[in-house]
Amino acid sequence: MRTRSALAAAAAALAAATCLTPATAAAAPRQPYEHAPARACSPSVRIDGFSDALDKTTFQGAFVGNLSALAADGDGTVAALSDRSQLFSLDVRQKGLGAPSATPVRVVDLADEKGGPLDSEGLVVDRDGTRLVTSETEPSVRRYGKDGKLLGRLPVPAALQVAPAGRATANQTFEGLTLQPGGRTLIASMEQSLAGDGPDAAGRPLVRLQSWQRHGRQEFALGPQYAYPVDKGLGVAEITAAGDGRLLVLERGFTAGVGNTVRLYLADPRRASDVTAVTNLPGGAGTRPAGKTLLADLGACPSLGATARQPQRNPLLDNIEGLVVTKRTGGALRLLLVSDDNQNPAQITRLYSLTVRLPRP
């Protein structure tokens, strides 16, 4: 989501996001790292490095910023989606516990059916190399070729449409998108709750995760919908498949004069109820949301010498929106994250490399 001129409103809405509650803090798994303890963000997460090399740069006349999503591409590059209707391909490299480096090698423009711009936020590179891209405008999920040609569009439930067509709030819709292993299940995450959806018993707002499913070569059709409890004052900025049916969920918020709060959770929708037919969450006693486990509050990571251009609890932080798994090895995941600078001089396009060890299901 672009911060735009809404920082003041966001600050009021997100002022509660200042600390971990005892309940979420207790949920962190106990799997300490044997190596590089000075880089530990939590018992499960280690920061390997960061890079500001892309910040305020251009490539073939395009501004390399406003990056809202990352996805692994079949040619070994990382696709990086700008929320200003552009899709970059990055050559990303990293040696050991060092800063990730990224060099743009391609950029294509994206547009809607009328040639208009997108508020493009979520990205998946499908098995055939085509790109699935969400836009918060309607919201929508569109399919594009590698050249940026529009190929089609997936159905979206009426309730998830922005009011007055549906119950969603403008600029608070499909922020994340991921494809589960096997390529049969696609999931998009709403950033904030629908009008009429209440909190869970712990007072956490409930957002909806919409899935699509397909068989063989068919296009995706609407699948189950799940409820996910997001921390008070935060929103779901990104989701990505963990590789075993679970999801990595990036929750993010901003408080003016204080900075960003960014937390990484592990969520499991496999035992959650299908809430497609539940008009108002949380639903009845038998309605189960997706469970979640805190992996790390990224504000607890060592800063590694990072600097910030606006107040931050930890100068390492900025408006982190993109997340992709770049490597799986020895039971650990190597993650690449990116911040959306909103083309704002006070913000930074920053890449982060993390290593995560997941608790067992």
Short mmCIF file of C-alpha atoms in Angstrom, two decimals:
data_model
loop_
_atom_site.label_atom_id
_atom_site.label_comp_id
_atom_site.label_asym_id
_atom_site.label_seq_id
_atom_site.Cartn_x
_atom_site.Cartn_y
_atom_site.Cartn_z
CA MET A 1 0.00 0.00 0.00
CA ARG A 2 1.37 3.43 -0.91
CA THR A 3 1.63 5.75 2.08
CA ARG A 4 0.90 8.84 -0.08
CA SER A 5 -0.54 11.74 1.87
CA ALA A 6 -2.31 9.38 4.27
CA LEU A 7 0.55 9.16 6.78
CA ALA A 8 -1.34 11.20 9.33
CA ALA A 9 -4.39 8.99 9.09
CA ALA A 10 -2.20 5.90 9.15
CA ALA A 11 -0.47 7.15 12.27
CA ALA A 12 -3.75 7.42 14.12
CA ALA A 13 -4.92 4.03 12.94
CA LEU A 14 -1.63 2.32 13.70
CA ALA A 15 -0.64 3.95 16.96
CA ALA A 16 -1.40 0.77 18.85
CA ALA A 17 1.40 -1.08 17.05
CA THR A 18 4.17 -0.26 19.53
CA CYS A 19 5.07 -3.52 21.27
CA LEU A 20 4.56 -7.26 21.34
CA THR A 21 1.84 -8.56 23.58
CA PRO A 22 2.84 -11.28 26.06
CA ALA A 23 0.72 -13.77 24.13
CA THR A 24 2.47 -13.22 20.80
CA ALA A 25 5.89 -13.00 22.38
CA ALA A 26 5.35 -16.36 24.04
CA ALA A 27 4.45 -17.87 20.67
CA ALA A 28 7.97 -17.55 19.26
CA PRO A 29 9.50 -20.98 18.60
CA ARG A 30 12.55 -22.13 20.54
CA GLN A 31 15.12 -23.11 17.93
CA PRO A 32 18.33 -21.19 18.66
CA TYR A 33 20.98 -20.63 16.01
CA GLU A 34 24.36 -22.22 16.43
CA HIS A 35 26.01 -19.66 14.13
CA ALA A 36 26.25 -15.87 13.97
CA PRO A 37 24.37 -15.17 17.24
CA ALA A 38 25.21 -11.47 16.86
CA ARG A 39 22.89 -11.41 13.81
CA ALA A 40 19.95 -13.10 15.54
CA CYS A 41 16.58 -11.33 15.42
CA SER A 42 14.89 -14.10 17.42
CA PRO A 43 15.51 -17.79 18.18
CA SER A 44 14.27 -18.59 14.64
CA VAL A 45 15.38 -15.69 12.46
CA ARG A 46 18.80 -14.31 11.56
CA ILE A 47 19.55 -11.26 9.45
CA ASP A 48 22.37 -11.94 7.01
CA GLY A 49 22.70 -8.48 5.49
CA PHE A 50 21.04 -5.56 3.74
CA SER A 51 21.70 -3.32 0.75
CA ASP A 52 20.59 0.19 -0.26
CA ALA A 53 22.24 0.01 -3.68
CA LEU A 54 18.91 0.22 -5.58
CA ASP A 55 17.70 3.27 -3.69
CA LYS A 56 16.74 6.24 -5.90
CA THR A 57 18.26 4.67 -9.03
CA THR A 58 16.84 4.35 -12.55
CA PHE A 59 16.99 1.62 -15.18
CA GLN A 60 16.16 2.27 -18.85
CA GLY A 61 14.42 5.45 -17.76
CA ALA A 62 12.30 3.71 -15.11
CA PHE A 63 12.53 4.62 -11.43
CA VAL A 64 13.71 1.56 -9.48
CA GLY A 65 11.53 1.94 -6.42
CA ASN A 66 7.94 1.69 -5.15
CA LEU A 67 8.68 -2.06 -4.91
CA SER A 68 5.80 -3.95 -3.34
CA ALA A 69 6.42 -7.63 -4.16
CA LEU A 70 9.12 -10.14 -5.12
CA ALA A 71 8.90 -13.52 -6.85
CA ALA A 72 11.44 -16.10 -8.01
CA ASP A 73 11.54 -16.38 -11.80
CA GLY A 74 12.38 -19.45 -13.85
CA ASP A 75 15.53 -17.93 -15.36
CA GLY A 76 17.16 -17.44 -11.96
CA THR A 77 16.29 -13.75 -11.64
CA VAL A 78 13.94 -12.24 -9.06
CA ALA A 79 10.88 -10.42 -10.38
CA ALA A 80 10.26 -7.18 -8.50
CA LEU A 81 6.87 -5.47 -8.81
CA SER A 82 6.49 -1.71 -8.57
CA ASP A 83 3.08 -0.45 -7.44
CA ARG A 84 3.34 2.06 -10.30
CA SER A 85 2.57 -0.57 -12.98
CA GLN A 86 6.12 -1.74 -13.72
CA LEU A 87 7.75 -5.13 -13.36
CA PHE A 88 11.55 -5.40 -13.02
CA SER A 89 13.79 -8.44 -13.27
CA LEU A 90 16.69 -8.36 -10.82
CA ASP A 91 19.93 -10.31 -10.93
CA VAL A 92 20.34 -11.02 -7.20
CA ARG A 93 23.55 -12.37 -5.71
CA GLN A 94 24.79 -13.02 -2.19
CA LYS A 95 27.89 -14.64 -0.73
CA GLY A 96 27.55 -16.18 2.71
CA LEU A 97 26.55 -13.85 5.52
CA GLY A 98 26.79 -10.73 3.45
CA ALA A 99 24.66 -8.02 1.91
CA PRO A 100 22.50 -9.05 -1.05
CA SER A 101 23.31 -7.31 -4.33
CA ALA A 102 20.75 -6.73 -7.06
CA THR A 103 21.11 -5.39 -10.59
CA PRO A 104 18.09 -4.67 -12.82
CA VAL A 105 18.29 -6.51 -16.15
CA ARG A 106 14.76 -6.00 -17.57
CA VAL A 107 11.67 -3.86 -17.04
CA VAL A 108 8.21 -4.09 -18.61
CA ASP A 109 5.15 -1.88 -18.20
CA LEU A 110 1.80 -3.27 -17.04
CA ALA A 111 -1.69 -1.90 -17.65
CA ASP A 112 -5.34 -2.80 -17.15
CA GLU A 113 -7.80 -3.68 -19.92
CA LYS A 114 -8.20 -0.01 -20.91
CA GLY A 115 -4.48 0.73 -20.84
CA GLY A 116 -4.74 2.41 -17.46
CA PRO A 117 -2.38 2.09 -14.48
CA LEU A 118 -2.55 -0.49 -11.70
CA ASP A 119 -2.02 -0.19 -7.97
CA SER A 120 0.04 -3.37 -8.34
CA GLU A 121 0.87 -5.02 -5.02
CA GLY A 122 1.05 -8.85 -5.18
CA LEU A 123 3.05 -11.03 -7.58
CA VAL A 124 3.41 -14.70 -8.54
CA VAL A 125 5.41 -16.18 -11.40
CA ASP A 126 3.34 -19.15 -12.54
CA ARG A 127 4.65 -22.51 -13.75
CA ASP A 128 4.56 -21.41 -17.40
CA GLY A 129 6.39 -18.17 -16.70
CA THR A 130 3.35 -15.93 -16.90
CA ARG A 131 2.86 -13.37 -14.16
CA LEU A 132 -0.13 -13.10 -11.83
CA VAL A 133 -0.43 -9.57 -10.48
CA THR A 134 -2.88 -8.12 -7.98
CA SER A 135 -4.14 -4.56 -8.05
CA GLU A 136 -5.72 -2.91 -5.02
CA THR A 137 -7.90 -0.70 -7.21
CA GLU A 138 -10.87 -3.07 -7.62
CA PRO A 139 -9.22 -5.38 -6.33
CA SER A 140 -8.17 -7.76 -9.11
CA VAL A 141 -5.80 -10.56 -10.10
CA ARG A 142 -4.62 -10.35 -13.71
CA ARG A 143 -2.39 -12.62 -15.77
CA TYR A 144 0.39 -11.14 -17.90
CA GLY A 145 2.95 -12.54 -20.32
CA LYS A 146 6.66 -12.01 -19.80
CA ASP A 147 6.40 -9.06 -22.19
CA GLY A 148 3.71 -7.40 -20.07
CA LYS A 149 0.84 -8.34 -22.40
CA LEU A 150 -2.46 -8.75 -20.54
CA LEU A 151 -3.71 -12.35 -20.92
CA GLY A 152 -6.68 -12.64 -18.58
CA ARG A 153 -8.24 -12.00 -15.21
CA LEU A 154 -9.36 -14.19 -12.30
CA PRO A 155 -12.78 -13.97 -10.61
CA VAL A 156 -12.99 -12.10 -7.29
CA PRO A 157 -15.88 -12.48 -4.78
CA ALA A 158 -18.25 -9.52 -4.71
CA ALA A 159 -17.78 -8.92 -0.98
CA LEU A 160 -14.04 -8.32 -1.45
CA GLN A 161 -14.63 -5.50 -3.93
CA VAL A 162 -14.06 -1.92 -2.82
CA ALA A 163 -17.21 -0.19 -1.56
CA PRO A 164 -19.81 0.56 -2.80
CA ALA A 165 -19.47 -2.51 -5.04
CA GLY A 166 -18.39 -4.60 -2.03
CA ARG A 167 -17.29 -4.24 1.59
CA ALA A 168 -13.58 -3.53 1.23
CA THR A 169 -11.86 -0.21 1.93
CA ALA A 170 -9.97 1.47 -0.90
CA ASN A 171 -6.21 0.80 -0.78
CA GLN A 172 -6.70 -1.98 1.80
CA THR A 173 -7.33 -4.99 -0.43
CA PHE A 174 -5.10 -7.57 -2.20
CA GLU A 175 -1.65 -6.74 -0.83
CA GLY A 176 -0.10 -10.23 -0.94
CA LEU A 177 -0.17 -13.17 -3.36
CA THR A 178 1.46 -16.61 -3.32
CA LEU A 179 1.31 -19.99 -5.05
CA GLN A 180 1.43 -23.13 -2.96
CA PRO A 181 3.80 -26.00 -3.92
CA GLY A 182 2.43 -28.00 -6.85
CA GLY A 183 0.98 -24.89 -8.45
CA ARG A 184 -2.67 -25.79 -7.82
CA THR A 185 -3.56 -23.32 -5.07
CA LEU A 186 -3.19 -19.56 -5.32
CA ILE A 187 -3.81 -17.36 -2.26
CA ALA A 188 -4.26 -13.59 -2.00
CA SER A 189 -4.30 -11.70 1.30
CA MET A 190 -6.47 -8.72 2.11
CA GLU A 191 -4.51 -6.00 3.89
CA GLN A 192 -7.31 -4.99 6.27
CA SER A 193 -10.73 -6.22 7.39
CA LEU A 194 -13.96 -5.92 5.43
CA ALA A 195 -16.65 -3.61 6.75
CA GLY A 196 -18.79 -5.65 9.15
CA ASP A 197 -16.04 -8.12 10.05
CA GLY A 198 -15.20 -7.94 13.73
CA PRO A 199 -12.18 -8.99 15.78
CA ASP A 200 -11.46 -12.38 17.30
CA ALA A 201 -11.80 -13.12 21.02
CA ALA A 202 -8.37 -11.59 21.64
CA GLY A 203 -9.39 -8.34 19.97
CA ARG A 204 -7.27 -8.91 16.84
CA PRO A 205 -8.84 -7.77 13.55
CA LEU A 206 -9.65 -10.59 11.15
CA VAL A 207 -8.66 -10.27 7.51
CA ARG A 208 -9.60 -12.65 4.72
CA LEU A 209 -7.32 -14.87 2.66
CA GLN A 210 -8.90 -15.76 -0.68
CA SER A 211 -7.79 -18.88 -2.51
CA TRP A 212 -8.19 -20.09 -6.09
CA GLN A 213 -7.71 -23.67 -7.24
CA ARG A 214 -7.12 -25.35 -10.59
CA HIS A 215 -6.80 -28.79 -12.09
CA GLY A 216 -4.35 -29.59 -14.86
CA ARG A 217 -4.11 -26.82 -17.45
CA GLN A 218 -7.32 -25.09 -16.41
CA GLU A 219 -7.35 -21.50 -15.21
CA PHE A 220 -7.81 -20.84 -11.50
CA ALA A 221 -11.36 -20.93 -10.10
CA LEU A 222 -12.49 -19.53 -6.76
CA GLY A 223 -11.59 -21.74 -3.79
CA PRO A 224 -12.00 -21.57 -0.02
CA GLN A 225 -11.60 -18.36 1.95
CA TYR A 226 -9.93 -18.20 5.36
CA ALA A 227 -9.81 -15.78 8.27
CA TYR A 228 -6.45 -14.62 9.56
CA PRO A 229 -5.98 -12.67 12.85
CA VAL A 230 -3.67 -9.70 12.31
CA ASP A 231 -2.02 -7.85 15.19
CA LYS A 232 -3.78 -4.69 16.32
CA GLY A 233 -2.63 -1.66 14.40
CA LEU A 234 -0.94 -3.71 11.67
CA GLY A 235 -1.98 -4.96 8.25
CA VAL A 236 -0.95 -7.91 6.08
CA ALA A 237 1.75 -6.60 3.73
CA GLU A 238 2.75 -9.90 2.07
CA ILE A 239 2.34 -13.65 2.15
CA THR A 240 4.54 -16.35 0.62
CA ALA A 241 4.42 -20.14 0.65
CA ALA A 242 6.70 -21.76 3.22
CA GLY A 243 6.89 -24.92 1.12
CA ASP A 244 4.92 -27.30 3.34
CA GLY A 245 1.39 -25.90 3.11
CA ARG A 246 2.04 -23.15 5.63
CA LEU A 247 2.47 -19.46 4.86
CA LEU A 248 4.99 -16.82 5.83
CA VAL A 249 3.04 -13.66 6.63
CA LEU A 250 4.55 -10.20 6.81
CA GLU A 251 2.58 -7.83 9.04
CA ARG A 252 3.43 -4.16 8.87
CA GLY A 253 2.36 -0.80 10.29
CA PHE A 254 3.52 2.80 10.54
CA THR A 255 3.29 5.37 13.31
CA ALA A 256 4.27 8.95 12.49
CA GLY A 257 7.21 10.11 14.59
CA VAL A 258 7.93 6.53 15.68
CA GLY A 259 8.40 4.54 12.50
CA ASN A 260 7.54 1.12 11.15
CA THR A 261 6.58 -2.08 12.92
CA VAL A 262 7.29 -5.21 10.89
CA ARG A 263 6.64 -8.75 12.15
CA LEU A 264 7.14 -12.08 10.44
CA TYR A 265 4.64 -14.83 11.25
CA LEU A 266 4.13 -18.43 10.24
CA ALA A 267 0.47 -19.18 9.51
CA ASP A 268 -1.27 -22.48 8.86
CA PRO A 269 -4.53 -22.31 6.87
CA ARG A 270 -4.84 -26.08 6.48
CA ARG A 271 -7.07 -26.55 9.52
CA ALA A 272 -8.90 -23.24 9.17
CA SER A 273 -12.59 -23.04 8.31
CA ASP A 274 -13.81 -21.96 4.90
CA VAL A 275 -15.46 -18.61 5.67
CA THR A 276 -16.72 -17.88 2.16
CA ALA A 277 -20.32 -18.11 3.38
CA VAL A 278 -19.68 -16.30 6.68
CA THR A 279 -21.06 -12.81 6.16
CA ASN A 280 -19.52 -11.31 9.27
CA LEU A 281 -16.42 -12.62 11.00
CA PRO A 282 -15.57 -14.09 13.45
CA GLY A 283 -18.60 -16.30 12.72
CA GLY A 284 -19.94 -19.01 15.01
CA ALA A 285 -18.19 -21.08 17.65
CA GLY A 286 -17.13 -23.67 15.08
CA THR A 287 -15.42 -21.15 12.78
CA ARG A 288 -11.65 -21.55 13.04
CA PRO A 289 -9.24 -18.89 11.74
CA ALA A 290 -5.77 -19.76 10.51
CA GLY A 291 -3.37 -20.27 13.40
CA LYS A 292 -0.19 -18.22 13.51
CA THR A 293 3.18 -18.29 15.27
CA LEU A 294 5.50 -15.33 15.67
CA LEU A 295 8.89 -15.89 14.06
CA ALA A 296 10.39 -12.46 14.68
CA ASP A 297 9.68 -8.80 15.23
CA LEU A 298 12.16 -7.35 12.74
CA GLY A 299 12.63 -4.33 14.97
CA ALA A 300 14.60 -6.67 17.25
CA CYS A 301 17.16 -7.45 14.53
CA PRO A 302 20.64 -5.93 14.92
CA SER A 303 20.83 -2.77 12.82
CA LEU A 304 24.13 -3.80 11.13
CA GLY A 305 25.06 -0.14 10.79
CA ALA A 306 21.94 0.83 8.83
CA THR A 307 20.75 4.42 8.84
CA ALA A 308 17.22 5.80 8.48
CA ARG A 309 15.93 9.05 6.97
CA GLN A 310 12.95 9.33 9.27
CA PRO A 311 12.32 8.31 12.89
CA GLN A 312 12.56 4.53 13.38
CA ARG A 313 12.85 2.41 16.53
CA ASN A 314 15.46 0.47 14.61
CA PRO A 315 17.20 2.31 11.72
CA LEU A 316 17.25 -0.97 9.80
CA LEU A 317 13.49 -0.73 9.26
CA ASP A 318 11.53 0.94 6.51
CA ASN A 319 8.23 0.22 4.75
CA ILE A 320 8.91 -3.50 4.08
CA GLU A 321 6.38 -4.95 1.64
CA GLY A 322 7.99 -7.69 -0.49
CA LEU A 323 9.09 -11.18 0.53
CA VAL A 324 10.33 -14.21 -1.41
CA VAL A 325 12.02 -17.52 -0.54
CA THR A 326 15.24 -17.66 -2.56
CA LYS A 327 16.77 -20.88 -1.19
CA ARG A 328 15.91 -23.91 0.92
CA THR A 329 18.79 -25.73 2.58
CA GLY A 330 19.26 -27.89 5.67
CA GLY A 331 15.78 -27.20 7.00
CA ALA A 332 16.27 -23.43 6.72
CA LEU A 333 14.81 -20.86 4.34
CA ARG A 334 16.78 -17.98 2.87
CA LEU A 335 14.47 -14.99 2.42
CA LEU A 336 14.83 -11.78 0.43
CA LEU A 337 12.74 -8.81 1.54
CA VAL A 338 12.34 -5.34 0.03
CA SER A 339 10.98 -2.03 1.27
CA ASP A 340 8.69 0.25 -0.73
CA ASP A 341 10.14 3.78 -0.65
CA ASN A 342 6.97 5.35 -2.11
CA GLN A 343 9.35 7.47 -4.22
CA ASN A 344 9.75 9.54 -1.06
CA PRO A 345 13.08 11.20 -0.15
CA ALA A 346 12.48 10.26 3.50
CA GLN A 347 12.21 6.55 2.69
CA ILE A 348 14.62 3.92 1.32
CA THR A 349 14.45 1.08 -1.19
CA ARG A 350 16.30 -1.52 0.88
CA LEU A 351 16.91 -5.23 0.30
CA TYR A 352 17.21 -7.55 3.30
CA SER A 353 18.48 -11.13 3.46
CA LEU A 354 17.16 -13.30 6.32
CA THR A 355 17.57 -16.94 7.24
CA VAL A 356 14.62 -18.60 8.95
CA ARG A 357 14.27 -21.96 10.64
CA LEU A 358 10.63 -23.00 10.81
CA PRO A 359 9.13 -24.84 13.78
CA ARG A 360 7.80 -28.27 12.94
CA PRO A 361 4.10 -28.48 12.01
#
